[in-house]
CSV table of C-alpha atoms in Angstrom, one decimal:
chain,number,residue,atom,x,y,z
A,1,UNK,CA,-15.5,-24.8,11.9
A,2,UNK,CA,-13.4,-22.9,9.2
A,3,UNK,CA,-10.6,-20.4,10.0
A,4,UNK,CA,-13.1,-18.1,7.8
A,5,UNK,CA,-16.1,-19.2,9.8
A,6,UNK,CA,-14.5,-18.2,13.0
A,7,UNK,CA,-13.3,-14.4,12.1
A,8,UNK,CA,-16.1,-12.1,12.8
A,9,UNK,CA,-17.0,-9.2,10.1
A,10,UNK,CA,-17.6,-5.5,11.0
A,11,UNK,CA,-19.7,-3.3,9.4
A,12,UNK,CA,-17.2,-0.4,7.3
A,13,UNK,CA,-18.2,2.5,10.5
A,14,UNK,CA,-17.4,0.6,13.0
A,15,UNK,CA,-13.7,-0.2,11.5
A,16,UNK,CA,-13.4,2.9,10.5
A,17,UNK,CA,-14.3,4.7,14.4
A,18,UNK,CA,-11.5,2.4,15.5
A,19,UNK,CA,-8.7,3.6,13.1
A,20,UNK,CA,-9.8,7.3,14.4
A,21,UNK,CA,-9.6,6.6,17.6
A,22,UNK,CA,-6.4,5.3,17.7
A,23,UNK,CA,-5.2,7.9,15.3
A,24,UNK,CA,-6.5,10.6,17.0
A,25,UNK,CA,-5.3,9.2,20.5
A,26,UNK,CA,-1.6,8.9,18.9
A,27,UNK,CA,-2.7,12.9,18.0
A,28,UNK,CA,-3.7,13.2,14.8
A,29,UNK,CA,-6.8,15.8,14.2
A,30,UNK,CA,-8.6,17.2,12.0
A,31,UNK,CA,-7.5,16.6,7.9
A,32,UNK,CA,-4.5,14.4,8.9
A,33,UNK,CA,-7.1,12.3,10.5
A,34,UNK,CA,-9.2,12.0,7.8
A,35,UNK,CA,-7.0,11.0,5.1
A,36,UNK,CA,-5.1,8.5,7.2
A,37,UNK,CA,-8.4,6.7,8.2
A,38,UNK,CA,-9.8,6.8,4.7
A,39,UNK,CA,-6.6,5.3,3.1
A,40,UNK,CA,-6.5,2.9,6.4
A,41,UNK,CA,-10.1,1.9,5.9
A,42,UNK,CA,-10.5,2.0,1.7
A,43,UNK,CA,-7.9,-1.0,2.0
A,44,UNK,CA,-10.1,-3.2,4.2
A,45,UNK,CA,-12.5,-2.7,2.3
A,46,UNK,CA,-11.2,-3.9,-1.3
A,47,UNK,CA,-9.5,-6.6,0.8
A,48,UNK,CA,-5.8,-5.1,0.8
A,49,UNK,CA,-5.8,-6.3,4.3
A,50,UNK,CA,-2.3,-5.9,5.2
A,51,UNK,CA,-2.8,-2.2,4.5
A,52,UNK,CA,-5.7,-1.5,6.6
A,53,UNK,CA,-6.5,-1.0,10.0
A,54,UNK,CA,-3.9,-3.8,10.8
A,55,UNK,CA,-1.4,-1.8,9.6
A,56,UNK,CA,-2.2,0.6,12.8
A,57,UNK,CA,-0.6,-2.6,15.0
A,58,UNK,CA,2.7,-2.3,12.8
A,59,UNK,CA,2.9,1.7,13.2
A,60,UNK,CA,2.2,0.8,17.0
A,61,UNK,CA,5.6,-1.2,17.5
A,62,UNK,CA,7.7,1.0,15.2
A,63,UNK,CA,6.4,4.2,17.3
A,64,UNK,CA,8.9,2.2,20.3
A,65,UNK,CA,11.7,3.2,18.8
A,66,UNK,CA,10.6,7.0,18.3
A,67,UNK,CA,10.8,9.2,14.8
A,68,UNK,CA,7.2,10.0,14.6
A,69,UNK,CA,5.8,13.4,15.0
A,70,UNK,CA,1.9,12.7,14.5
A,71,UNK,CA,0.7,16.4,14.8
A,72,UNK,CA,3.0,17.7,12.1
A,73,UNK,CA,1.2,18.9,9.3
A,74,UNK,CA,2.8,18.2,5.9
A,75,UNK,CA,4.5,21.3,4.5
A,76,UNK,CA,5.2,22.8,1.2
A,77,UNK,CA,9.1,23.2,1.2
A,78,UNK,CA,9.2,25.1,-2.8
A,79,UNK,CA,6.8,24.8,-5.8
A,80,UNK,CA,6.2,25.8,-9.0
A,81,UNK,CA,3.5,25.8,-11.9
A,82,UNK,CA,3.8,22.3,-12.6
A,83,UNK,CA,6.2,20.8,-9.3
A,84,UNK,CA,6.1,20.8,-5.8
A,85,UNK,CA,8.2,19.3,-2.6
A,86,UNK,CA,6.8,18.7,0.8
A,87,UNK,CA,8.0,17.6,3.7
A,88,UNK,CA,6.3,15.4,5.8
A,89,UNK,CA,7.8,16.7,9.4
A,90,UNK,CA,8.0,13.0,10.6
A,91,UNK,CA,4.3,12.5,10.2
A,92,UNK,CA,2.1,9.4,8.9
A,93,UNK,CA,2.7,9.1,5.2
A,94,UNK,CA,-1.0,9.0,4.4
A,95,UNK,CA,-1.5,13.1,5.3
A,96,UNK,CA,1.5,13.5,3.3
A,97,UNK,CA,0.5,11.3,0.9
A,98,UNK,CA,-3.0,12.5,0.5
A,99,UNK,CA,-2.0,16.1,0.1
A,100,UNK,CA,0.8,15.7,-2.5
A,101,UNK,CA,-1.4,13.8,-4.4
A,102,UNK,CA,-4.3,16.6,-4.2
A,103,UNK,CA,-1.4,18.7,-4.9
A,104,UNK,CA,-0.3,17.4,-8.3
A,105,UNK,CA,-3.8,16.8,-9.4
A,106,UNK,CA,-4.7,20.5,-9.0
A,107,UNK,CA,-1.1,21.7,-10.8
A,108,UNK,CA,-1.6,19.0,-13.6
A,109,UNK,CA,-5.2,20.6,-14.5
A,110,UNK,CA,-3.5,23.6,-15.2
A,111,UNK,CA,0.1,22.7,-16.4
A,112,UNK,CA,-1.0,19.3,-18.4
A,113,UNK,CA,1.4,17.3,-16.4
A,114,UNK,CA,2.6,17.6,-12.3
A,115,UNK,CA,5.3,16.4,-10.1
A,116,UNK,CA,5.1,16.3,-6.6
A,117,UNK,CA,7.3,14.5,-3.8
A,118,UNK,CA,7.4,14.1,-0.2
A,119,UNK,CA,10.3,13.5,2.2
A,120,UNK,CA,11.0,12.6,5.5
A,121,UNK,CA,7.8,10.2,5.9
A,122,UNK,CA,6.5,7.3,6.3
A,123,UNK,CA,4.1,4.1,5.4
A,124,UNK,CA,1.7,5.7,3.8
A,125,UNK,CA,-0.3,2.3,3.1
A,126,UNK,CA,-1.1,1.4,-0.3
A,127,UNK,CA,0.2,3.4,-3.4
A,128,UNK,CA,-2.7,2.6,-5.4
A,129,UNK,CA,-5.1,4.5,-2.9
A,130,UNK,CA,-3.4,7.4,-4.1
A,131,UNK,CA,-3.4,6.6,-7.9
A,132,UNK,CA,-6.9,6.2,-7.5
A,133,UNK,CA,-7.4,9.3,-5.8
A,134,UNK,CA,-6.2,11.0,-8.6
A,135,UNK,CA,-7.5,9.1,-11.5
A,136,UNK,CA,-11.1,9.9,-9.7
A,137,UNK,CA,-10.1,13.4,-10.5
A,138,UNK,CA,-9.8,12.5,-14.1
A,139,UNK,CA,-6.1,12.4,-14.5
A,140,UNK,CA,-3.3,9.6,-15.1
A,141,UNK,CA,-1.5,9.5,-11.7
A,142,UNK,CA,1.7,7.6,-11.6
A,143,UNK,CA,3.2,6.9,-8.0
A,144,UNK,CA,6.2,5.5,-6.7
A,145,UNK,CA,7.7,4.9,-2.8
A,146,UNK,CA,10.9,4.5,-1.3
A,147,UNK,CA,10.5,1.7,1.5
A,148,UNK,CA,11.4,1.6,5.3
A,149,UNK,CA,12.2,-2.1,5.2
A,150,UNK,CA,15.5,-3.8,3.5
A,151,UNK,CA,14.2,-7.3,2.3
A,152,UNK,CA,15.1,-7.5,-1.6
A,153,UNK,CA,18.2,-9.3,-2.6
A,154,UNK,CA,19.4,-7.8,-6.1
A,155,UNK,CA,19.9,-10.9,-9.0
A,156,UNK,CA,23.0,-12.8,-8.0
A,157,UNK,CA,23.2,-11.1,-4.6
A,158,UNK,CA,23.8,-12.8,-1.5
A,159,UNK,CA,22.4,-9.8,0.7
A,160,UNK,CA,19.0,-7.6,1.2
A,161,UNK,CA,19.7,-4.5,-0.4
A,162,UNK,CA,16.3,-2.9,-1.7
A,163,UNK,CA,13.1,-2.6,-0.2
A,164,UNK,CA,10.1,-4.0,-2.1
A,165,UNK,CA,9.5,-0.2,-3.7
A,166,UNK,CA,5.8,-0.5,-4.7
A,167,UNK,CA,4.5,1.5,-8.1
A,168,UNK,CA,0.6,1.8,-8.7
A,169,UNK,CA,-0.9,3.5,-11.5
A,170,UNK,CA,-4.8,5.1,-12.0
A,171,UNK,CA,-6.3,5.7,-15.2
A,172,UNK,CA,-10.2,7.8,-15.5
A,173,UNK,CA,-12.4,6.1,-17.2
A,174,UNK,CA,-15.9,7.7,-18.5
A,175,UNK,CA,-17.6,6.8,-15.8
A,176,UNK,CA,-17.4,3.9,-13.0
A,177,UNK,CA,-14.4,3.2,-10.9
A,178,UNK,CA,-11.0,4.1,-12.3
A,179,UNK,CA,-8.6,1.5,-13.3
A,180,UNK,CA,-5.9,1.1,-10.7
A,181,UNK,CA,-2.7,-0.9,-10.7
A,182,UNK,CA,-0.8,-1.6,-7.5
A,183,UNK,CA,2.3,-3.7,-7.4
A,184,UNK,CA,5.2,-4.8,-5.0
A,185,UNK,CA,8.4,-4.7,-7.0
A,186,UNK,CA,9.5,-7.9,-5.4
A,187,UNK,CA,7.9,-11.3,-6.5
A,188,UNK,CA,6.0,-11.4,-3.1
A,189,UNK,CA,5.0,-8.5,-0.2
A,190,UNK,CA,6.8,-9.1,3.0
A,191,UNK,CA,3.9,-9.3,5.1
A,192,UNK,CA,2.7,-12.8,3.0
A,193,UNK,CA,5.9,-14.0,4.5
A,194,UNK,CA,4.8,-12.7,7.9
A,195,UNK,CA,0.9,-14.6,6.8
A,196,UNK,CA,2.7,-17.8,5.9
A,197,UNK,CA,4.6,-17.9,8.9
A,198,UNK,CA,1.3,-17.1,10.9
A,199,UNK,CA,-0.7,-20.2,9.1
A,200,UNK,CA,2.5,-22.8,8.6
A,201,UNK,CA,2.0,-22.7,5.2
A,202,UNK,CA,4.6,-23.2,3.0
A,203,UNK,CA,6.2,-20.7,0.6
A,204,UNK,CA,5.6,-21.0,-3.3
A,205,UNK,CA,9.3,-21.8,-4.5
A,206,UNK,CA,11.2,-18.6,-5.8
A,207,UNK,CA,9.3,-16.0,-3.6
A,208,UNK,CA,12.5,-16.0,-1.1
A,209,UNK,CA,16.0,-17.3,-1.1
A,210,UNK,CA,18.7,-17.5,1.4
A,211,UNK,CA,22.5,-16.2,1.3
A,212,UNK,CA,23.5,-18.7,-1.3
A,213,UNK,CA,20.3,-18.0,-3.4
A,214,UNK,CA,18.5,-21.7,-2.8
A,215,UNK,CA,15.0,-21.1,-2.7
A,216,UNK,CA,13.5,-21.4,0.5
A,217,UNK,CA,10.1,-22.3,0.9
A,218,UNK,CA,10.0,-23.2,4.6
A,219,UNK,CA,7.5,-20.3,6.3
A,220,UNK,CA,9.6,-20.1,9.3
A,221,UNK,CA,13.0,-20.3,8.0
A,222,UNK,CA,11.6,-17.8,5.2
A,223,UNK,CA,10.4,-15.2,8.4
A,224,UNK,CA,14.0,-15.6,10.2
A,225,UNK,CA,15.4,-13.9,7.1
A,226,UNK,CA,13.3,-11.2,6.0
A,227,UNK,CA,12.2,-9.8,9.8
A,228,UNK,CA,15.1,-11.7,11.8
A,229,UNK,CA,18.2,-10.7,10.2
A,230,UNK,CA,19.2,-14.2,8.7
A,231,UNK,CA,21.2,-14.5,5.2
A,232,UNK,CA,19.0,-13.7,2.1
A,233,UNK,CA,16.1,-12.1,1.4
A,234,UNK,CA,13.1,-11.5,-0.8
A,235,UNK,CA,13.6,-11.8,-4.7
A,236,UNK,CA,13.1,-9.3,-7.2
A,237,UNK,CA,9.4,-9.2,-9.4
A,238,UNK,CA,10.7,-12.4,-11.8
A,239,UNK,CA,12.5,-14.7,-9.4
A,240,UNK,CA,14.8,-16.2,-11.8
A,241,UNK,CA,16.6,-14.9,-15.3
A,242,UNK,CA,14.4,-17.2,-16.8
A,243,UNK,CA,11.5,-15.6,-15.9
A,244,UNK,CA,12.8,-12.0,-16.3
A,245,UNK,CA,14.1,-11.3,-12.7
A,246,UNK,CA,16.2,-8.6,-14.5
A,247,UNK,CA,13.1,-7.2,-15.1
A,248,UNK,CA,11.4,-6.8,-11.5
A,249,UNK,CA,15.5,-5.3,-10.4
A,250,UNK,CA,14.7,-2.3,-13.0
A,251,UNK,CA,10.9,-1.7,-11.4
A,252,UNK,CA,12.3,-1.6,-7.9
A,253,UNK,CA,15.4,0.4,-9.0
A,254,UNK,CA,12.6,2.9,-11.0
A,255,UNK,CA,10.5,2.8,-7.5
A,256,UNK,CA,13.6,3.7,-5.4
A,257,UNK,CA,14.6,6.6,-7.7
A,258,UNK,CA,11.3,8.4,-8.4
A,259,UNK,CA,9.8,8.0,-4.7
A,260,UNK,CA,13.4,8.0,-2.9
A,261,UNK,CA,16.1,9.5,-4.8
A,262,UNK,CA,14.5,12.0,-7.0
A,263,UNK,CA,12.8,12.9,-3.2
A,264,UNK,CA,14.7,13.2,-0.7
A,265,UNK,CA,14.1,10.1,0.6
A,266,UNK,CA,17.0,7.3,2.8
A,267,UNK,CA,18.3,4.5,1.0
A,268,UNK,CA,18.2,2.4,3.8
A,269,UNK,CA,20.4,-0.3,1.8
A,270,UNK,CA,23.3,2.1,2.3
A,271,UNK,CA,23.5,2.2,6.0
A,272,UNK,CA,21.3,0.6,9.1
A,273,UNK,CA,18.7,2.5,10.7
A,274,UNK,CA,19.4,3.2,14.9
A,275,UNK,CA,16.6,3.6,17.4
A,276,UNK,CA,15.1,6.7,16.9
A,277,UNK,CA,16.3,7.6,13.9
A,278,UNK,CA,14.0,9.2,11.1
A,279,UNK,CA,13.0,6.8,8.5
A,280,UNK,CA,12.7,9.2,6.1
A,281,UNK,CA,10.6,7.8,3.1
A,282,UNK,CA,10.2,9.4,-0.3
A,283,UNK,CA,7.1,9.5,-2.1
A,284,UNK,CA,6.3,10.5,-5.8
A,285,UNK,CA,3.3,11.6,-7.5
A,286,UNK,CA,3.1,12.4,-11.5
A,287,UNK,CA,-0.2,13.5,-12.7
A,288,UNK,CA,-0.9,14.2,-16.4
A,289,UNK,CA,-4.3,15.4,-17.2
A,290,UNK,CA,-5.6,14.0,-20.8
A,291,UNK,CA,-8.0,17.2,-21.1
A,292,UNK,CA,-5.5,19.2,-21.6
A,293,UNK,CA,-3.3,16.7,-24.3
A,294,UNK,CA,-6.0,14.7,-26.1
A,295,UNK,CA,-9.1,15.7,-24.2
A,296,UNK,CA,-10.5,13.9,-21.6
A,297,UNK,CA,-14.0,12.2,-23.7
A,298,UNK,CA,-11.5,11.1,-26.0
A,299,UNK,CA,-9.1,9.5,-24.2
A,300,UNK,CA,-11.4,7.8,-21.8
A,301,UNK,CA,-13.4,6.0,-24.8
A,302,UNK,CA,-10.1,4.7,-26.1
A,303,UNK,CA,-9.7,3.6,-22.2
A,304,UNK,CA,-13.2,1.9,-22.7
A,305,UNK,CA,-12.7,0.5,-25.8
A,306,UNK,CA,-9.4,-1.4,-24.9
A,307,UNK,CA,-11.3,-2.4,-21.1
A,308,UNK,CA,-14.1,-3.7,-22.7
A,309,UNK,CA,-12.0,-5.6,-25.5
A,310,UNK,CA,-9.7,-7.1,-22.7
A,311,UNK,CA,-13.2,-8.5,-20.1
A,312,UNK,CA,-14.5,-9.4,-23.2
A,313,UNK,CA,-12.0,-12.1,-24.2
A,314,UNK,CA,-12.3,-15.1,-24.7
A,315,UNK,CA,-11.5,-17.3,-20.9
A,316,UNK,CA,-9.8,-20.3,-20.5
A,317,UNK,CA,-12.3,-20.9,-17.6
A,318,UNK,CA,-15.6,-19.8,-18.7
A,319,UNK,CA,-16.5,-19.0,-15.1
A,320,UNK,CA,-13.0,-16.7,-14.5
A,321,UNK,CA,-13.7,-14.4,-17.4
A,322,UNK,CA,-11.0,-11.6,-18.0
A,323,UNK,CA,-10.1,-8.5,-15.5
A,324,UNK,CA,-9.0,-5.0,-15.4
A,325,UNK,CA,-6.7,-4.1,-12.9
A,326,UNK,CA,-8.7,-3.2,-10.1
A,327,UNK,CA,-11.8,-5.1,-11.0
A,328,UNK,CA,-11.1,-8.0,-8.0
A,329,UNK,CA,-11.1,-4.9,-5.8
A,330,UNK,CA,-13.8,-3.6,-6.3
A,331,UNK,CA,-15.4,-6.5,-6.4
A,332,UNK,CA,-14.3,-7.0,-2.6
A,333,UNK,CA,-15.9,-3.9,-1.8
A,334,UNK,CA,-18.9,-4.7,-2.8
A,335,UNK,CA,-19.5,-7.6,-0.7
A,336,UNK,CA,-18.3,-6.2,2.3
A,337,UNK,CA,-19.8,-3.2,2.1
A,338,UNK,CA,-22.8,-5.7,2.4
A,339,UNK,CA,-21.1,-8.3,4.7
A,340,UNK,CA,-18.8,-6.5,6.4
A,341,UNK,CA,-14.9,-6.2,7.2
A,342,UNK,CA,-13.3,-9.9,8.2
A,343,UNK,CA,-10.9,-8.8,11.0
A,344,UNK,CA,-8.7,-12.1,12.9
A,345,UNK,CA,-9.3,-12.4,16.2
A,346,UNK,CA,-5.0,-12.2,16.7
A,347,UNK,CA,-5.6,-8.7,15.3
A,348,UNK,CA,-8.1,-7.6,17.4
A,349,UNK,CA,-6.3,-8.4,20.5
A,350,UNK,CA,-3.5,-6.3,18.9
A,351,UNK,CA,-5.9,-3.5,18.1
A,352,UNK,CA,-7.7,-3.9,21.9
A,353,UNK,CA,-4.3,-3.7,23.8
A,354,UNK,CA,-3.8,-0.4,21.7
A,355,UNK,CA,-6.6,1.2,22.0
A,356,UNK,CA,-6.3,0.5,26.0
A,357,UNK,CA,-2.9,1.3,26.2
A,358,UNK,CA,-4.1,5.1,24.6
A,359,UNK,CA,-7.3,5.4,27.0
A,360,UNK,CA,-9.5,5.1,23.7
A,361,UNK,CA,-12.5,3.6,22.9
A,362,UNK,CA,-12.3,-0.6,21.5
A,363,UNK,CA,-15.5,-0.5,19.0
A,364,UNK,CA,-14.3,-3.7,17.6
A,365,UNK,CA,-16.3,-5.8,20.6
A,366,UNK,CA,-18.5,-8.8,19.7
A,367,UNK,CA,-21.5,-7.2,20.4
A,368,UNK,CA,-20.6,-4.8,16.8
A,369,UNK,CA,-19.5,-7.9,14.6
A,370,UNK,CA,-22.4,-8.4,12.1
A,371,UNK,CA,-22.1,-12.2,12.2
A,372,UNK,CA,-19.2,-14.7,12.5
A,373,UNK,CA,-19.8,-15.6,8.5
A,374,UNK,CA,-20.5,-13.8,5.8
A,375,UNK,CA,-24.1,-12.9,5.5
A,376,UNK,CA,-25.0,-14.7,1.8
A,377,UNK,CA,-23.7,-18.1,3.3
């Protein structure tokens, strides 16, 4: 029987009653808990699956070492017509998150263009949740992060020294789902390192190298380095010069100084985090609304007109025709909004030791899996 055979599938409620009751028995209530399970459970659902509800198992370990107030409520710190800074108080990124991207959209419908940022926060999951938020509201939403984790060696370093700094765009369309770019500025996300490892698969070659630079494309060797401390580290969007890696170093240096710098937020290259210690990530939210440049109908049937050009291509595989960004997603979504949520048993366990730990409710049980396949095969 297949790896894929084996993982049972849960319908999208039952996932998301899990994220909120571990949220809420880590205290989170009322709109904190909302956002932070939508953005949680939106992820699952388009198959970001390193940003969804297992995400809650990696918040779980870094809680150990303190820094997390979860019944803060993100504050406004100053603001003006068309800016605004909030801090986070410690909290979950995704309440932050959520409300500085509200935020922007409501001050870029009346100034043309926003800026909010958020500091002293955290993960707040997937940047392009966000982006779509905002391009649902019919703006362009531009959003950049600051990272907790060190894994990125700069071109000819020897050393980690940036974090993978991930930017996502949204842009309205006239009517369906918005298109929505999310992208790690480093050639691959940590936690395919951390699958890799998992499945003793080797690593595509230029993905990581160690302290001399030499690719490595051993999964465990490739783990030691970026979550055990050994020499090298995760290589910029590019890889090589040959393949632009100058290019990917710009993205994550533009990532850094919108969602860190320009926020408030560490640089966590600069100096090692102790136990306890806030992490204090930066987020960045630019909204521009075309209504009030070019006017939204517009604008949006130049977006359709370049979307349908681009689908309409011609393939190089008739049966993989052209995609929009955000097209695969959504796609995802739709099936398992059908077929339901694929969650590994490993995870469960995770997410049951959790949830007993807190003196919650584990909906995740057997008896709530829809099958232990996907229901079209």
């Amino acid at each position: 029987m297949s790896a894929a055979a084996e993982t049972p599938r849960f319908p999208e409620g039952v996932v998301r009653r899990q994220c909120a009751a571990i949220l809420a028995g880590w205290g989170l209530a009322g709109e904190n808990l909302e956002a932070s399970v939508d953005a949680l459970t939106d992820c699952d659902l388009r198959g970001i699956d390193t940003h969804g509800i297992s995400l809650l198992a990696l918040i779980s370990n870094w809680m150990k070492n303190g820094g997390y107030d979860l019944a803060v409520e993100p504050k406004i710190e100053a603001e003006g017509p068309a800016h605004a800074t909030v801090d986070a108080g410690n909290g979950l990124g995704f309440p932050a998150a959520a409300f500085a991207t509200r935020l922007a959209v409501r001050k870029a419908k009346q100034a043309g263009i926003a800026v909010t940022t958020v500091r002293r926060s955290h993960h707040f999951g997937a940047a392009g949740y966000y982006a779509r938020l905002a391009a649902r509201e019919g703006v362009i939403c531009l959003v950049a992060t600051s990272t907790k984790v060190v894994c990125v060696v700069p071109p000819g370093g020897a050393e980690p020294v940036l974090g993978t700094n991930p930017l996502a765009y949204g842009i309205p369309t006239a009517g369906g789902e918005p298109i929505v770019f999310d992208m790690a500025t480093s050639t691959a996300a940590g936690n395919k390192i951390r699958i890799h490892h998992l499945q003793d698969k080797p690593l595509p070659e230029g993905w990581v190298v160690d302290g001399e630079g030499r690719p490595v494309t051993d999964p465990h060797a490739a783990y030691r380095i970026i979550y055990g401390g050994a020499p090298g580290g995760l290589t910029a969007l590019g890889a090589t010069p040959a393949l632009g890696v100058h290019k990917g170093y710009g993205l994550a240096l533009l990532g850094h100084f919108l969602g860190g710098s320009l926020a408030g937020g560490a640089f966590n290259g600069a100096a090692r985090q102790t136990a306890g210690s806030e992490d204090n990530i930066g987020h960045c939210f630019i909204a521009i609304d075309p209504a009030l440049l070019r006017g939204f109908e517009a604008f949006t049937a130049d977006v359709g007109t370049v979307a349908g050009r681009l689908r309409g291509a011609a393939p190089v595989d008739p049966g993989r025709p052209v995609l929009m960004p955000g097209d695969i997603e959504n796609q995802v979504r739709a099936a398992r909004l059908k077929e339901g949520v694929p969650l590994a048993p490993a995870l469960l366990a995770q997410l049951s030791a959790i949830a007993k730990g807190l003196g919650v409710p584990f909906h995740l049980t057997p008896e709530a899996a829809l099958s232990d396949r996907p229901a079209s095969q």
